[in-house]
Amino acid sequence: MTAAPLLSLQSLTVRFQTPDGVVDAVAGIDLDIRPGEILGLVGESGSGKSASCLAVMGLLGPYASTTGSIRFAGQPIAGDIATLRGRSIGMIFQEPRASLDPVRTIGSQLREVLHLHRPELDAQAAEAEAASLLRRVGLPEPARQLRAYPHEISGGMAQRVAIALALAGNPRLLLADEPTTALDVTVQAQVLDLLSRLRDETGLAIVLVTHDLGIVAQYADRVAVMRHGKVVEQAPVHTLFARPSHDYTRQLLAALPRSEADRPAPKPVATPLLRVTGLARHFAQPRGWFQPAAPKLRAVDGVSFDIDAGETLAVVGESGCGKSTIALMLAGLIGMTAGHIAFAGRDLGSTSPAERRALRRQLQIVLQDPGEALDPRLSVATQVEEPLLIHRTGGDRAQRRETVRATLAAVGLDDWALDRRPHELSGGQRQRAALARALVLEPSLLVLDEPTSALDVSIQAQVIDLLTRLQRARNLAYLFISHDLRLVSRVADRVAVVYLGRIVELAPTATLFANPQHPYTRALLSAVPEPDPDRRGRTRILLQGEPPSPTALATGCRFRARCALAQRVCASDDPSLLPAEGGAQVACHFPGGAG
Amino acid sequence: MDFILRKSLRALLTLCIVVTLTFVVLRTSGDPAIVILGTDATPEMIARFHADWGLDQPLPLQYVHYVGHIVTGDFGTSFLDGRPALTVVAERLPNTLRLAGLGFLLTLGLGIPAGVLAALNRGRLLDRLVVTGAVLGHSVPSFFLAILLILLLAVRWHLLPSGGANAPEAIIMPALTIAAGGMGSIARFTRAAMLDALRQPYVRGVLARGVSWPNAVRAHVMPNAAIPTLTMIGFLLGSLVAGAVITETVFAWPGIGRLIITSVARRDLAVVQCIVLLVATTMVLANLTVDLLYGWLDPRMRAPAQEDR
Ligand SMILES: Nc1ncnc2c1ncn2[C@@H]1O[C@H](COP(=O)(O)OP(=O)(O)OP(=O)(O)O)[C@@H](O)[C@H]1O
Ligand code: SF4
Ligand SMILES: [Mg+2]
């Protein structure tokens, strides 16, 4: 590990001219990347990770200026970066589809790059090379993918294509800017494994930008932590996790939700606070004028669960599995195709409108993106007060104002926030304001749809602490939707794992994490990168492929196409959710891998 | 294939609606007998005229005859000079085609490059010049521009003939007049489409792979910008026809634009009908072409919309 650095940054600064003045995105960093190493670059949003990478590539755009030195293989790169792009240094971006030209086939984009960097290849050889590149990044049926357009492939496949494009010129360094943030954990594991395999095979050096310490622990050799445009700590991965030397690194590590379930199992109650039975929502597919009707999209297809007062039920699953649709139906924001929702023993479908309104007040929702829930033109106080006005409660003006103030205080916002507009608040403060708006009616159940996924790790930890305190103080029940399994293991009492609109496993958190029964749950858990570099060796079950579309549901078990245990019976019989070991319920013919 | 079929069927349906509407509007907008025979015609003369031209039959029956004739290519006979309406129109058609064709070429040939260059030089002098010129071209009424051109180029400097179609250079002023408005719109539209395409993240992706800036613009930005621009070109064809009517009148250009004005004034039903159908068919075909080109340029259009959720 003492080879001469491949890329070397010295006192690199990046400054943006914006309408609001200058922003010093990178404030003098020194960083070396050696051949064949994976350097994890972590730090909160806006800390200058992307700006540093783009500075190396010379792609910052017209409003940026850089100073300092950037050397590649010992040579300074200044004016001739354009000749290095793609040939010596490749780059991939967070949103994979966004780096592909939507109107050209994948094959034509690959041939363009090959023609540029490997002009010795003739048309036929280039075609063959394009196919072999796709094979190298693990795409099935390369010949067919070459003719596909970017919108015809999934996000995970698009990121593989982006990697193939970046590698076509045989670069020695790959800058990967959050390459898996837009992907599901199962697909994320596939893509990251691919990157580390490519490194092993070809000695490619990789700068892996991420905000997920789990990814760093599993894949990086060395780590650089950035904050406010500076590198605050740089160390080999084991050292960093074992003996972090900078305060900020310690904070980051402390904020990590650990994968250990330490919550007591809840005791069952006679009448649950919320009982959902057979909930379903199908969407009609858009179709053309002379098209036959498309099959219905079964976003949610028969889901039943209970939530007790003061309990947290987490709903997890890959994107598109129907998590948010469940939340929206519970909140009454979209209608349901079938099923019943009973609140405190009263079926919402058969109560009088007045009673339904009163019951609905008990059930509030907080959305993923606080920007969506808050109106940018209105002050925080006005928006927190609004539900009181809509439901005509809360007494007179002065009393309402007092309620608003108390609620804001409960979520940790002082009077300063009252007259602020959303854009004057930070992401964490906005999410608190959105939470206050949901709490002001004193509900007994909150539906939280990815409440922290738009927030940085450290702020995420604060919001989770707040939620836990509120739950204890008010005996609140939560339906907690998330794709972050580490977080779920910390906050939930029970977990429902959803696959293609159905619950495939529902179990107390400790049971689920210690002894997952459904093959899908096991794959999902093993895809989570653990923030512990000493646990790299563990055997993992990698899921192949991506979730099929909820329109193309075959008979039998929905998971069968990706299941390693599938037998003949799985093709004919749809397994129903049945009790299994440890208080779990599982929808699988061979729970726990038996058989 | 399916895409082409769908678009063609839709075009056919539009044509049927046009044919019907033409009939309804022309039959309910005044009695041609009175216009042609004069207000002091006797009731017998009018009745005779109606019988001769089949106007005394009930409307539904007239409609059936009308559709039957059109399908067999018979557009009726001009009330005024007794020749087949199609012959009267066909005589004038080449003139209009020449004029509109040249106008169209000018519009695209000058408007699109101007828009592209403006976008690539955003904020610089060239960009400002193009934007100002485009706004002017778009907002100056064509009759005003026509008169201005005549005053300067014909009356004052005697460079070009002020009207007619006898000299080959006589087409220059009417073609410029027709092109001016469209040129302005297309330049502004192309500029906006280019700016939008330049902002897309794939541009950065393409550059990161080592593609040079000029190649990225030529092979990625321009094809993407072409898609919205194409819609605009479809609209332009419509304004071209409207422009032809005014321009041909001002420049005494013997095309169908002028023919339709005289025919409407004299209630020469068959000729008006023939021109309206001709223009409508052209428009429908032009839009069909745009639709098909759209599908060819934009792979996302070929399949019927498939939402992610
Ligand atoms: N094009 C730009 N114009 C102006 N300011 C910018 C621009 N790009 C980035 N910045 C600013 O530079 C700083 C660093 O941004 P950068 O994108 O490098 O952060 P990051 O660490 O990659 O964050 P994230 O985790 O959100 O991707 C931020 O304050 C950001 O607002
Ligand atoms: S029922 Fe069969 S296919 Fe489905 S998860 Fe269980 S073993 Fe796999
Ligand atoms: Mg970034």
Tab-separated table of C-alpha atoms in Angstrom, chain A residues 96-235:
chain	number	residue	atom	x	y	z
A	96	PRO	CA	-28.087	6.255	-13.151
A	97	ARG	CA	-30.655	6.880	-15.842
A	98	ALA	CA	-29.891	10.580	-15.815
A	99	SER	CA	-26.408	10.023	-17.199
A	100	LEU	CA	-27.723	8.174	-20.248
A	101	ASP	CA	-29.017	9.950	-23.360
A	102	PRO	CA	-32.733	9.068	-23.486
A	103	VAL	CA	-33.042	9.023	-27.278
A	104	ARG	CA	-30.135	6.750	-28.128
A	105	THR	CA	-29.884	3.026	-27.619
A	106	ILE	CA	-27.472	1.632	-25.084
A	107	GLY	CA	-25.535	0.015	-27.899
A	108	SER	CA	-25.125	3.284	-29.759
A	109	GLN	CA	-23.885	5.046	-26.634
A	110	LEU	CA	-21.386	2.277	-25.970
A	111	ARG	CA	-20.167	2.313	-29.574
A	112	GLU	CA	-19.707	6.068	-29.383
A	113	VAL	CA	-17.392	5.752	-26.391
A	114	LEU	CA	-15.546	2.769	-27.854
A	115	HIS	CA	-15.002	4.601	-31.118
A	116	LEU	CA	-13.562	7.479	-29.137
A	117	HIS	CA	-11.184	5.586	-26.876
A	118	ARG	CA	-10.450	2.467	-28.903
A	119	PRO	CA	-10.426	3.683	-32.512
A	120	GLU	CA	-8.551	0.561	-33.582
A	121	LEU	CA	-11.750	-1.489	-33.224
A	122	ASP	CA	-13.753	-1.813	-36.444
A	123	ALA	CA	-17.558	-1.800	-36.415
A	124	GLN	CA	-17.849	-5.519	-35.832
A	125	ALA	CA	-15.214	-5.655	-33.135
A	126	ALA	CA	-16.801	-2.665	-31.393
A	127	GLU	CA	-20.169	-4.400	-31.380
A	128	ALA	CA	-18.596	-7.501	-29.852
A	129	GLU	CA	-16.694	-5.428	-27.317
A	130	ALA	CA	-19.885	-3.584	-26.354
A	131	ALA	CA	-21.605	-6.887	-25.674
A	132	SER	CA	-18.663	-8.168	-23.683
A	133	LEU	CA	-18.622	-4.990	-21.573
A	134	LEU	CA	-22.274	-5.525	-20.720
A	135	ARG	CA	-21.524	-9.117	-19.822
A	136	ARG	CA	-18.696	-7.933	-17.599
A	137	VAL	CA	-21.030	-5.718	-15.587
A	138	GLY	CA	-23.408	-8.624	-15.199
A	139	LEU	CA	-26.215	-7.720	-17.570
A	140	PRO	CA	-28.171	-10.697	-18.840
A	141	GLU	CA	-28.804	-11.013	-22.595
A	142	PRO	CA	-26.339	-8.348	-23.749
A	143	ALA	CA	-27.436	-8.600	-27.368
A	144	ARG	CA	-30.947	-7.539	-26.430
A	145	GLN	CA	-29.816	-4.801	-24.020
A	146	LEU	CA	-27.693	-3.227	-26.744
A	147	ARG	CA	-30.855	-2.430	-28.670
A	148	ALA	CA	-32.757	-1.158	-25.621
A	149	TYR	CA	-33.318	2.492	-24.753
A	150	PRO	CA	-32.547	3.811	-21.272
A	151	HIS	CA	-36.220	4.096	-20.315
A	152	GLU	CA	-36.702	0.423	-21.045
A	153	ILE	CA	-34.333	-0.814	-18.352
A	154	SER	CA	-34.549	-0.602	-14.566
A	155	GLY	CA	-32.496	1.657	-12.323
A	156	GLY	CA	-30.149	-1.128	-11.286
A	157	MET	CA	-29.515	-2.122	-14.893
A	158	ALA	CA	-29.024	1.531	-15.848
A	159	GLN	CA	-26.316	1.883	-13.209
A	160	ARG	CA	-24.580	-1.213	-14.627
A	161	VAL	CA	-24.763	0.332	-18.089
A	162	ALA	CA	-23.305	3.567	-16.707
A	163	ILE	CA	-20.458	1.547	-15.213
A	164	ALA	CA	-19.884	-0.215	-18.541
A	165	LEU	CA	-19.779	3.171	-20.295
A	166	ALA	CA	-17.342	4.537	-17.740
A	167	LEU	CA	-15.081	1.491	-18.117
A	168	ALA	CA	-15.161	1.304	-21.918
A	169	GLY	CA	-11.971	3.354	-22.206
A	170	ASN	CA	-10.153	1.203	-19.606
A	171	PRO	CA	-9.652	4.016	-17.082
A	172	ARG	CA	-7.436	3.409	-14.064
A	173	LEU	CA	-9.603	5.421	-11.698
A	174	LEU	CA	-13.361	5.466	-11.247
A	175	LEU	CA	-15.123	8.254	-9.372
A	176	ALA	CA	-18.428	6.820	-8.127
A	177	ASP	CA	-20.636	9.594	-6.718
A	178	GLU	CA	-23.288	7.913	-4.550
A	179	PRO	CA	-23.693	5.178	-7.159
A	180	THR	CA	-26.339	3.254	-5.230
A	181	THR	CA	-28.269	5.905	-3.317
A	182	ALA	CA	-31.138	5.756	-5.809
A	183	LEU	CA	-31.321	1.954	-5.691
A	184	ASP	CA	-32.959	-0.606	-3.399
A	185	VAL	CA	-30.762	-2.392	-0.850
A	186	THR	CA	-30.927	-5.658	-2.747
A	187	VAL	CA	-29.820	-4.008	-5.985
A	188	GLN	CA	-27.330	-1.842	-4.111
A	189	ALA	CA	-25.569	-4.963	-2.862
A	190	GLN	CA	-25.342	-6.309	-6.420
A	191	VAL	CA	-23.854	-3.083	-7.802
A	192	LEU	CA	-21.338	-2.625	-4.986
A	193	ASP	CA	-20.222	-6.236	-5.267
A	194	LEU	CA	-19.719	-5.657	-8.969
A	195	LEU	CA	-17.525	-2.609	-8.303
A	196	SER	CA	-15.354	-4.423	-5.798
A	197	ARG	CA	-15.042	-7.415	-8.147
A	198	LEU	CA	-13.899	-5.110	-10.964
A	199	ARG	CA	-11.327	-3.657	-8.636
A	200	ASP	CA	-10.040	-7.151	-7.766
A	201	GLU	CA	-9.887	-8.195	-11.409
A	202	THR	CA	-8.368	-5.124	-13.021
A	203	GLY	CA	-6.717	-3.123	-10.277
A	204	LEU	CA	-9.097	-0.229	-10.865
A	205	ALA	CA	-8.901	2.442	-8.160
A	206	ILE	CA	-12.304	3.654	-6.973
A	207	VAL	CA	-13.409	6.728	-5.061
A	208	LEU	CA	-16.688	5.666	-3.515
A	209	VAL	CA	-18.713	8.701	-2.431
A	210	THR	CA	-21.468	7.807	0.001
A	211	HIS	CA	-23.254	8.970	3.102
A	212	ASP	CA	-23.790	5.392	4.304
A	213	LEU	CA	-21.166	4.248	6.795
A	214	GLY	CA	-22.325	0.671	6.319
A	215	ILE	CA	-21.208	0.777	2.691
A	216	VAL	CA	-17.876	2.243	3.717
A	217	ALA	CA	-17.339	-0.468	6.337
A	218	GLN	CA	-18.109	-3.226	3.863
A	219	TYR	CA	-16.297	-2.007	0.766
A	220	ALA	CA	-13.686	0.697	1.399
A	221	ASP	CA	-9.993	0.174	2.135
A	222	ARG	CA	-9.494	3.694	3.389
A	223	VAL	CA	-11.937	6.389	4.410
A	224	ALA	CA	-11.873	10.150	4.184
A	225	VAL	CA	-14.471	12.052	6.176
A	226	MET	CA	-15.505	15.444	4.836
A	227	ARG	CA	-17.232	18.264	6.592
A	228	HIS	CA	-17.809	21.860	5.492
A	229	GLY	CA	-15.479	21.455	2.518
A	230	LYS	CA	-12.575	19.999	4.517
A	231	VAL	CA	-11.285	16.487	5.048
A	232	VAL	CA	-11.471	16.170	8.822
A	233	GLU	CA	-10.142	12.640	9.114
A	234	GLN	CA	-8.474	10.091	6.878
A	235	ALA	CA	-7.694	6.546	7.972
